[in-house]
Coordinates of C-alpha atoms in Angstrom, one line a residue:
M1500 CA -40.8 -11.9 -112.6
F1501 CA -39.3 -8.3 -111.6
T1502 CA -40.5 -4.7 -111.7
V1503 CA -38.7 -1.6 -110.7
I1504 CA -40.0 0.2 -107.8
G1505 CA -39.1 3.5 -106.3
D1506 CA -36.5 3.9 -103.6
V1507 CA -37.5 1.6 -100.9
T1508 CA -34.0 1.4 -99.1
G1509 CA -33.5 5.0 -98.7
D1510 CA -30.3 5.5 -100.7
G1511 CA -31.9 7.6 -103.3
V1512 CA -31.9 5.1 -106.0
R1513 CA -34.7 3.0 -107.4
D1514 CA -34.9 -0.6 -106.3
L1515 CA -36.2 -3.7 -107.9
I1516 CA -38.8 -6.2 -106.6
A1517 CA -38.6 -9.7 -107.7
K1518 CA -40.9 -12.8 -107.3
D1519 CA -39.4 -16.3 -108.0
T1520 CA -41.2 -19.5 -109.0
A1521 CA -41.8 -20.4 -105.4
G1522 CA -43.8 -17.5 -104.8
K1523 CA -41.5 -15.5 -102.5
M1524 CA -41.2 -12.2 -103.0
W1525 CA -37.8 -10.2 -102.8
V1526 CA -36.6 -6.7 -102.5
L1527 CA -33.5 -6.4 -104.4
P1528 CA -31.5 -3.1 -103.3
T1529 CA -29.9 -1.2 -106.1
G1530 CA -27.0 1.3 -106.4
V1531 CA -24.3 2.9 -108.3
R1532 CA -20.6 2.3 -107.4
R1533 CA -18.5 5.2 -108.8
T1534 CA -14.6 4.5 -109.3
G1535 CA -13.4 7.5 -110.5
T1536 CA -15.2 8.4 -113.9
T1537 CA -16.5 4.8 -114.0
R1538 CA -20.0 4.3 -112.9
Q1539 CA -21.1 0.5 -112.2
F1540 CA -24.7 -0.5 -111.5
V1541 CA -24.9 -2.6 -108.7
V1542 CA -27.6 -5.3 -106.9
G1543 CA -27.1 -5.7 -103.2
A1544 CA -28.3 -8.9 -100.9
R1545 CA -31.9 -9.6 -101.4
K1546 CA -34.6 -9.0 -98.6
S1547 CA -37.5 -11.2 -98.4
V1548 CA -40.9 -9.6 -98.5
P1549 CA -43.2 -11.9 -95.9
G1550 CA -46.0 -13.8 -97.3
D1551 CA -46.9 -16.5 -100.3
F1552 CA -47.1 -14.4 -103.6
S1553 CA -47.7 -17.6 -105.9
A1554 CA -51.0 -16.4 -107.1
V1555 CA -49.1 -13.1 -108.2
V1556 CA -49.0 -13.2 -112.3
A1557 CA -48.0 -9.5 -112.9
M1558 CA -46.7 -6.8 -110.9
G1559 CA -45.7 -3.2 -111.3
G1560 CA -44.2 0.1 -109.3
W1561 CA -47.0 2.2 -109.8
G1562 CA -45.3 5.4 -107.9
D1563 CA -46.8 6.9 -104.7
V1564 CA -50.5 5.8 -105.2
N1565 CA -51.6 6.5 -101.8
A1566 CA -49.8 9.9 -101.5
D1567 CA -47.6 9.2 -98.6
G1568 CA -44.2 9.8 -100.0
K1569 CA -43.5 6.2 -100.7
P1570 CA -43.6 4.1 -103.5
D1571 CA -46.1 1.4 -103.9
L1572 CA -46.9 -1.7 -105.9
L1573 CA -49.7 -3.1 -107.7
L1574 CA -50.4 -6.9 -108.2
R1575 CA -52.2 -9.0 -110.5
L1576 CA -53.3 -12.3 -109.0
S1577 CA -53.8 -15.3 -111.5
S1578 CA -57.7 -14.7 -110.9
G1579 CA -57.3 -11.4 -112.6
T1580 CA -58.0 -9.3 -109.4
L1581 CA -56.0 -6.3 -108.5
Y1582 CA -54.6 -5.6 -105.3
L1583 CA -52.5 -2.5 -104.1
M1584 CA -49.6 -3.3 -101.8
P1585 CA -48.4 0.2 -100.5
Y1586 CA -44.9 0.1 -98.7
N1587 CA -44.3 1.1 -95.3
G1588 CA -41.0 2.1 -95.1
G1589 CA -38.0 0.2 -93.7
S1590 CA -36.6 -2.9 -94.8
A1591 CA -38.9 -4.9 -97.4
R1592 CA -42.0 -3.7 -95.4
F1593 CA -45.1 -3.6 -97.3
G1594 CA -48.8 -3.9 -96.4
P1595 CA -51.5 -4.1 -95.6
V1596 CA -52.5 -5.0 -99.2
R1597 CA -55.7 -3.4 -100.2
G1598 CA -58.3 -4.5 -102.7
P1599 CA -59.7 -5.9 -104.9
L1600 CA -59.5 -2.9 -107.1
S1601 CA -61.3 -2.4 -110.1
G1602 CA -61.3 0.8 -112.6
G1603 CA -57.7 1.4 -113.2
A1604 CA -55.4 3.8 -111.9
R1605 CA -58.0 6.3 -110.6
S1606 CA -59.8 3.5 -108.6
A1607 CA -56.3 2.6 -107.3
R1608 CA -55.6 6.0 -105.9
S1609 CA -59.2 6.3 -104.4
A1610 CA -58.8 2.8 -102.7
A1611 CA -55.3 3.5 -101.6
R1612 CA -56.7 6.7 -99.8
A1613 CA -60.1 5.2 -98.3
T1614 CA -60.4 4.6 -94.5
S1615 CA -63.6 2.6 -95.1
W1616 CA -64.6 0.2 -97.6
A1617 CA -67.6 -0.3 -100.0
V1618 CA -66.6 -3.9 -100.5
P1619 CA -65.7 -6.4 -97.8
R1620 CA -62.0 -6.6 -97.2
P1621 CA -60.3 -9.6 -99.0
T1622 CA -59.2 -12.6 -96.9
W1623 CA -55.3 -13.2 -96.8
S1624 CA -53.4 -16.3 -96.4
D1625 CA -50.6 -14.3 -94.7
A1626 CA -52.5 -11.8 -92.5
S1627 CA -49.6 -9.2 -92.9
T1628 CA -49.3 -9.0 -96.6
T1629 CA -50.7 -11.6 -99.1
P1630 CA -54.1 -11.8 -100.8
S1631 CA -55.6 -15.2 -101.0
T1632 CA -57.4 -16.1 -104.6

C-alpha cells in the first residue's frame, strides 16, 4: 500500500509513503531527472519509518493538518480507528502519533493542534510512532 505525501525530503517534490506486508513503513523520495528536454520521474532509496505498522489498513497524505508547514499522514487501523502522524522534518521522522480521532477532517485538525486531550492518550507498541490495536 502506498500514498503520496508532501515533500518530506526537502527537494521540492512530493514523496511517497509505502507500507509493506511485513508492517514496515517507508519513505520513498521522488524527484525529476532532466536530460535536455526530457524529464524522467525517479524514486530514490527508501528510508525506514521506525515502528510496527502491521495494523494499518489505509493511509493518506492529508496535507499540513497541524499547521506547522510540514505534510502529515492519516492512518486507519484494522479496528477502524483513525490516527494522525505528523511529519517532524528530517529523514523519515514522524510522530508522535495523535489519536484516536473521530469526526473527520475538522476533528483531525483540532486534535493536531491540541496540547491537552479530552480522551486518554493511546498506548503504543513502539513508544515513538506506532499506535497499538
